PDB file of C-alpha atoms in Angstrom:
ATOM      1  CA  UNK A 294      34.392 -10.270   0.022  1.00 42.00           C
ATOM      2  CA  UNK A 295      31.143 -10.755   1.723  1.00 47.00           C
ATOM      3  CA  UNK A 296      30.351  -8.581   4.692  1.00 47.00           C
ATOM      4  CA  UNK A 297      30.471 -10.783   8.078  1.00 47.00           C
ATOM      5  CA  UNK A 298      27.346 -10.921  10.010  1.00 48.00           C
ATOM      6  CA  UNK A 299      26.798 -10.617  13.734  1.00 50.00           C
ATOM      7  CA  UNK A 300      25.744 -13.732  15.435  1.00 53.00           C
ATOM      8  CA  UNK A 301      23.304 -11.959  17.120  1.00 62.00           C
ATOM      9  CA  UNK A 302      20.976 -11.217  13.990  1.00 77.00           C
ATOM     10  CA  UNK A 303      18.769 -13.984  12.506  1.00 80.00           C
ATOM     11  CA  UNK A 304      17.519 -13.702   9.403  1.00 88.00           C
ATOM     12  CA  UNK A 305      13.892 -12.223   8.413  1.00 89.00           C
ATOM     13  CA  UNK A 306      12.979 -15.542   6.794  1.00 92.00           C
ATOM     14  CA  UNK A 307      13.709 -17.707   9.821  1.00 91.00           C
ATOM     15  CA  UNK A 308      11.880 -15.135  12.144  1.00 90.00           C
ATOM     16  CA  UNK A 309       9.325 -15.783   9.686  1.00 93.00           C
ATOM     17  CA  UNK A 310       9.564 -20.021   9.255  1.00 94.00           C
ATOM     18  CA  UNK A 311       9.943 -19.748  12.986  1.00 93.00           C
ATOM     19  CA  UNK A 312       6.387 -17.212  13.239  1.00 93.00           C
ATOM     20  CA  UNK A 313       4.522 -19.656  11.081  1.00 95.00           C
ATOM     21  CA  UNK A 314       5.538 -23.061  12.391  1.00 96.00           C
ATOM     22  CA  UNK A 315       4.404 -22.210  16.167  1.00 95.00           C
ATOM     23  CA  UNK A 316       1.610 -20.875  14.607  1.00 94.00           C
ATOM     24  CA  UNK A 317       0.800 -23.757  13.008  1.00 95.00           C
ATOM     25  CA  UNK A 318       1.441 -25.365  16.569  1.00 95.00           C
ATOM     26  CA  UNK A 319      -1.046 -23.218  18.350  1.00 92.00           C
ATOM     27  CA  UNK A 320      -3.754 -23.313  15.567  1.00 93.00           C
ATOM     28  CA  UNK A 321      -4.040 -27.378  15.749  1.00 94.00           C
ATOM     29  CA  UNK A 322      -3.904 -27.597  19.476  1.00 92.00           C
ATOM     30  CA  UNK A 323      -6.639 -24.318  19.730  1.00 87.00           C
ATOM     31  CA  UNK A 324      -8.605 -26.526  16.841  1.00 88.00           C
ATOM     32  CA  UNK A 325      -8.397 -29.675  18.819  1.00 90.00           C
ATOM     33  CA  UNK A 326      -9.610 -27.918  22.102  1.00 87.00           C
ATOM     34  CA  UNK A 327     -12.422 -26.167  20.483  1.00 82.00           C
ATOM     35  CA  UNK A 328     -13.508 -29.248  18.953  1.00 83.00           C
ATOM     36  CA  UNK A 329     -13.152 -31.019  22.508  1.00 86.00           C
ATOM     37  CA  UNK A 330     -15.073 -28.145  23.965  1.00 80.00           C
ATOM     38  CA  UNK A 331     -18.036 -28.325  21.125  1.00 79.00           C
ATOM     39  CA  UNK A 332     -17.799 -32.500  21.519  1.00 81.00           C
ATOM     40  CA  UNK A 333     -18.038 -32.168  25.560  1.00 83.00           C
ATOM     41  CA  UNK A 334     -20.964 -30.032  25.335  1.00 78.00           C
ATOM     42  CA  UNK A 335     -23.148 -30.667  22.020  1.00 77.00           C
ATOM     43  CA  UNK A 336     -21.826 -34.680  22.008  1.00 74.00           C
ATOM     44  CA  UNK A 337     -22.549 -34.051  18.483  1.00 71.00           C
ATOM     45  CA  UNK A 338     -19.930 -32.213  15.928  1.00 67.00           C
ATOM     46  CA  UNK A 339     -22.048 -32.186  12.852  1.00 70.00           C
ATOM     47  CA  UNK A 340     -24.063 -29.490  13.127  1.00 66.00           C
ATOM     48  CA  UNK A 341     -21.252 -27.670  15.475  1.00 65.00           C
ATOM     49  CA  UNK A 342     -18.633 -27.362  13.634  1.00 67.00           C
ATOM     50  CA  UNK A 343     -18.097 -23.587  12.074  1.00 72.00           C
ATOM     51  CA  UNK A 344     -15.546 -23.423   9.552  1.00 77.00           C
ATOM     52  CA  UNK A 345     -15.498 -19.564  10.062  1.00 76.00           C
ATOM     53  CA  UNK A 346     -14.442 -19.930  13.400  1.00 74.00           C
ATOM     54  CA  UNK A 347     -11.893 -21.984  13.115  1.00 80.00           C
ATOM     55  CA  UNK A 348     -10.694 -19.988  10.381  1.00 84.00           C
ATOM     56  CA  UNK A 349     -10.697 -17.106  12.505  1.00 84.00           C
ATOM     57  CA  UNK A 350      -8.262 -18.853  14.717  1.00 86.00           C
ATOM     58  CA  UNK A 351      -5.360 -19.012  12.476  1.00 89.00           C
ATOM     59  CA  UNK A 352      -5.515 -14.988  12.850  1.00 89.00           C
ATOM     60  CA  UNK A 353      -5.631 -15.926  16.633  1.00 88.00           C
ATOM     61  CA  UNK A 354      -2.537 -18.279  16.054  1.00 91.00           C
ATOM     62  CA  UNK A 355      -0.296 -16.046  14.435  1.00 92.00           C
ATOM     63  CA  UNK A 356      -0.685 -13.361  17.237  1.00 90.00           C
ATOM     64  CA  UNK A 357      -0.087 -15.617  19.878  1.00 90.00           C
ATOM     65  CA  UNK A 358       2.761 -17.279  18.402  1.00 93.00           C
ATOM     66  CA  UNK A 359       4.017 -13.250  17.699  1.00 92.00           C
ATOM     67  CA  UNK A 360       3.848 -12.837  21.622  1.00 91.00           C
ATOM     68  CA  UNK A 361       5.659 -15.998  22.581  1.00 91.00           C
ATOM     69  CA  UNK A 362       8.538 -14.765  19.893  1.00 92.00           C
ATOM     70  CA  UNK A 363       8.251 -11.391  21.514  1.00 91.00           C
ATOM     71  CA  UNK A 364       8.728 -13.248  25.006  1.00 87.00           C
ATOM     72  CA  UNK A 365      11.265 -15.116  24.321  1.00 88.00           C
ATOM     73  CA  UNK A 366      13.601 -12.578  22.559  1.00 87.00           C
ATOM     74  CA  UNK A 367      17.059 -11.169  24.041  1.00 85.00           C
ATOM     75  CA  UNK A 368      16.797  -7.946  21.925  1.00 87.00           C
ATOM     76  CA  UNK A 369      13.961  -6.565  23.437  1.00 85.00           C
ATOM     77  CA  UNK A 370      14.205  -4.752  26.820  1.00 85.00           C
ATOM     78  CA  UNK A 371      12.099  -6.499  29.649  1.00 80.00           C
ATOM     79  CA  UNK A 372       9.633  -3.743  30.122  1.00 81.00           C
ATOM     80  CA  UNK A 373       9.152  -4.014  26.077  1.00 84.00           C
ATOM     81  CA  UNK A 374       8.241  -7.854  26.391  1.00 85.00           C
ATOM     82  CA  UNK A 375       5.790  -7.337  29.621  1.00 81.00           C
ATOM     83  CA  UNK A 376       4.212  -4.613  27.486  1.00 84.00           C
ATOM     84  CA  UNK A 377       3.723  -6.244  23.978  1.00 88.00           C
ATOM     85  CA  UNK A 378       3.133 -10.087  25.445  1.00 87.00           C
ATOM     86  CA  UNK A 379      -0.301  -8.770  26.703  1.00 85.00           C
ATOM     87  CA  UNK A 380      -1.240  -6.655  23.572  1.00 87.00           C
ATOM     88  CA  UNK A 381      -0.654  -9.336  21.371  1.00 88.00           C
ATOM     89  CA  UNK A 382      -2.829 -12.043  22.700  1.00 86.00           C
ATOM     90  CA  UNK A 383      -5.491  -9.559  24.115  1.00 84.00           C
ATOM     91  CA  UNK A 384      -5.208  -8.111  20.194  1.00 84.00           C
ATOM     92  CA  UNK A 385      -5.778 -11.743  18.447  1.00 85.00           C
ATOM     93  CA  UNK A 386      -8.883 -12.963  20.943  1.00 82.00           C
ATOM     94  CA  UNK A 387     -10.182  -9.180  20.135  1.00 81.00           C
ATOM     95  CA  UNK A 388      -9.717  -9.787  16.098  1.00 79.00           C
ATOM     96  CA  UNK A 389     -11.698 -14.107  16.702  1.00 79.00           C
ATOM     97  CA  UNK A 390     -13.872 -13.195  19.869  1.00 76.00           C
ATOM     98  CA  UNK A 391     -15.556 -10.094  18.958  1.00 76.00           C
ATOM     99  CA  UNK A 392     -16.465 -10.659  15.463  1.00 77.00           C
ATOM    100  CA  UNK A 393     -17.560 -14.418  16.337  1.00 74.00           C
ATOM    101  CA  UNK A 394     -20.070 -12.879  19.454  1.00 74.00           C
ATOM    102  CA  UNK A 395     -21.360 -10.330  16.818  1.00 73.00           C
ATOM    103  CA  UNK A 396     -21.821 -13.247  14.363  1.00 73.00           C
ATOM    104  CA  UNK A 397     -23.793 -15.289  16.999  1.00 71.00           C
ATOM    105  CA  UNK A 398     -26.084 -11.774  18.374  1.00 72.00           C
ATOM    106  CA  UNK A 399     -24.501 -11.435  21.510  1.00 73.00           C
ATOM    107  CA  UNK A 400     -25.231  -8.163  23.215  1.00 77.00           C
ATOM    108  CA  UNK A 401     -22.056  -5.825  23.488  1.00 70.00           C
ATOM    109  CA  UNK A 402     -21.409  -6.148  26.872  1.00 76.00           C
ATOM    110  CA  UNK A 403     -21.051  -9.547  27.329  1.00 77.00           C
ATOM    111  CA  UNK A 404     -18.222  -9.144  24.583  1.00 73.00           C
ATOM    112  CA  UNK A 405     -16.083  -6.853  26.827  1.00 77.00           C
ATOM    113  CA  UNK A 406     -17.089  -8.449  30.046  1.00 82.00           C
ATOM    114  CA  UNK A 407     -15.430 -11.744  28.400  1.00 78.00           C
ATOM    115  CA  UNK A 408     -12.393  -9.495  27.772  1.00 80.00           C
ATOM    116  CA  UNK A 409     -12.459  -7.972  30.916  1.00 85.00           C
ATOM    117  CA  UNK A 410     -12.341 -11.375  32.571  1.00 84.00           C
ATOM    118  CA  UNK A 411      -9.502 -13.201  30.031  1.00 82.00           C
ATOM    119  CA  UNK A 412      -7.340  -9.591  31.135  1.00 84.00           C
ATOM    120  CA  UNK A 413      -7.920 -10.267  35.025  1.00 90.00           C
ATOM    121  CA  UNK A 414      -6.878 -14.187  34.356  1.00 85.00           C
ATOM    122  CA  UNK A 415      -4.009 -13.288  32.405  1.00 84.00           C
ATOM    123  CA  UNK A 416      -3.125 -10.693  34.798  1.00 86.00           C
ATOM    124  CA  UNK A 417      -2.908 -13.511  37.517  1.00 89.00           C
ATOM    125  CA  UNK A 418      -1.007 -15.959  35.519  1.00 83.00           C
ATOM    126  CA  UNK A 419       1.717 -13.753  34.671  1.00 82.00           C
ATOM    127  CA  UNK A 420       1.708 -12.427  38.535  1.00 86.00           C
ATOM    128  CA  UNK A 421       2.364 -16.225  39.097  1.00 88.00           C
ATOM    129  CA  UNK A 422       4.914 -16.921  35.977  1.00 81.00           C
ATOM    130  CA  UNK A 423       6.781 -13.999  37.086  1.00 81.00           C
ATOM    131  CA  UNK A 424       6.637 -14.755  41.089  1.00 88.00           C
ATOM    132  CA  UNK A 425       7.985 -18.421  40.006  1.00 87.00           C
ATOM    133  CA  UNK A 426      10.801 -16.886  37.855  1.00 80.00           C
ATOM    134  CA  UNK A 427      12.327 -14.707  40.428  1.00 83.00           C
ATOM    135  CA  UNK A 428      12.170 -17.322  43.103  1.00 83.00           C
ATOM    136  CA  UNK A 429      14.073 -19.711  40.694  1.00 82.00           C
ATOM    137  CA  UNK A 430      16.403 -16.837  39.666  1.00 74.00           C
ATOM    138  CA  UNK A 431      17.047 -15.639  43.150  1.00 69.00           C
ATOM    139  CA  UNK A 432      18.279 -18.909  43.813  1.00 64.00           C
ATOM    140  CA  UNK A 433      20.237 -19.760  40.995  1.00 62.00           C
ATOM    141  CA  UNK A 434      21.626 -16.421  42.039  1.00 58.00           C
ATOM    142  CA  UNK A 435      22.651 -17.930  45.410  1.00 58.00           C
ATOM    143  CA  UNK A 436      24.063 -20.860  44.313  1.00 59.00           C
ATOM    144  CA  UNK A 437      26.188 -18.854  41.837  1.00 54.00           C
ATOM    145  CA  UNK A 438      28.112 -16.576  44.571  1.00 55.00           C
ATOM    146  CA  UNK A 439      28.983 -19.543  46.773  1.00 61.00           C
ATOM    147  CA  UNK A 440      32.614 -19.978  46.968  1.00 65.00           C
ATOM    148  CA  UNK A 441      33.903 -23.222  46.642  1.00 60.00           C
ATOM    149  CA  UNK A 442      35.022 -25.208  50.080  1.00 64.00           C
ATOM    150  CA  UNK A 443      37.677 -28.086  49.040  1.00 66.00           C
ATOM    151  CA  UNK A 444      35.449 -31.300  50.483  1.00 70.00           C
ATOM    152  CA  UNK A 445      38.314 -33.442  50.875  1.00 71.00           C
ATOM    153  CA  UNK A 446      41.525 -33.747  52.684  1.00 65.00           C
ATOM    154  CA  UNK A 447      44.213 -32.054  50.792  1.00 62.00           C
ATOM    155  CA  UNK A 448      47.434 -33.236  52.797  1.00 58.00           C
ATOM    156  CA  UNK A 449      48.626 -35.553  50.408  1.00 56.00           C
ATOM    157  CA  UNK A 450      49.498 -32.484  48.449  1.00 55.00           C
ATOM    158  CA  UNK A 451      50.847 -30.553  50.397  1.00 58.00           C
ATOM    159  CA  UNK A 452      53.197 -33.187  52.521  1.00 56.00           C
ATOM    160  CA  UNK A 453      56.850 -32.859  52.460  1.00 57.00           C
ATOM    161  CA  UNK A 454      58.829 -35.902  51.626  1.00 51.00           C
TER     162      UNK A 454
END
């Protein structure tokens, strides 16, 4: 006899599957934008493209697609998930942004500045996300506690022949 498993658990290879398939996902759409970005500016891609950069994306890819596993999760506690979302991608642009601005002789500064500024936009897209969610929630909520009012004359029903 086999020991039953809890539907709640999922196995460590689809976690995994699941890890490396979005982050597959994210690394060609990040790809295609950077290459957009280099196109829009340079309007020439063969002397732009760096194949160390993009490879430090798929680093970049993995984290990110970590996070939105993380996000998404019912095991872990809210505060967990508000906590680990922001590490995570704040953790992969510091293991492609840093080591790409050293690369290209940036001074220090302008490293963490760029941090400091991707934190303060995240900050205010999350404010936004979560202001969203709670308005939708709340009135979900709502619609969930009204009783229901019969909308149509029930006297054929209760008539006595």
């Amino acid at each position: 006899m086999t020991p039953s498993k809890s539907e709640n658990t999922i196995s460590p290879l689809t976690i995994i599957k699941r890890l490396v398939m979005d982050a597959c996902c994210i690394f060609t759409v990040l790809t295609l934008l950077l290459l957009l970005i280099q196109w829009l500016i340079e309007q020439n891609l063969e002397k732009s493209i760096n194949a160390g950069l993009f490879l430090m994306l798929l680093p970049l890819s993995l984290c990110i697609s970590g996070a939105r596993m993380i996000r998404t999760s019912e095991q872990i506690p809210t505060v967990g998930k508000v906590i680990l979302h922001p590490l995570l991608c704040l953790g992969g642009i510091f293991l492609v942004y840093i080591p790409y601005m050293n690369a290209n002789h940036f001074p220090a500064g302008t490293a963490l500045l760029h941090m400091l500024v991707f934190a303060i936009v995240y900050s205010v897209i999350t404010a936004v996300v979560c202001i969203i969610s709670m308005a939708t929630h709340r009135r979900s909520k709502d619609k969930d506690d009204e009783t229901y009012l019969a909308q149509f004359n029930t006297a054929k029903n209760n008539r006595k022949d």
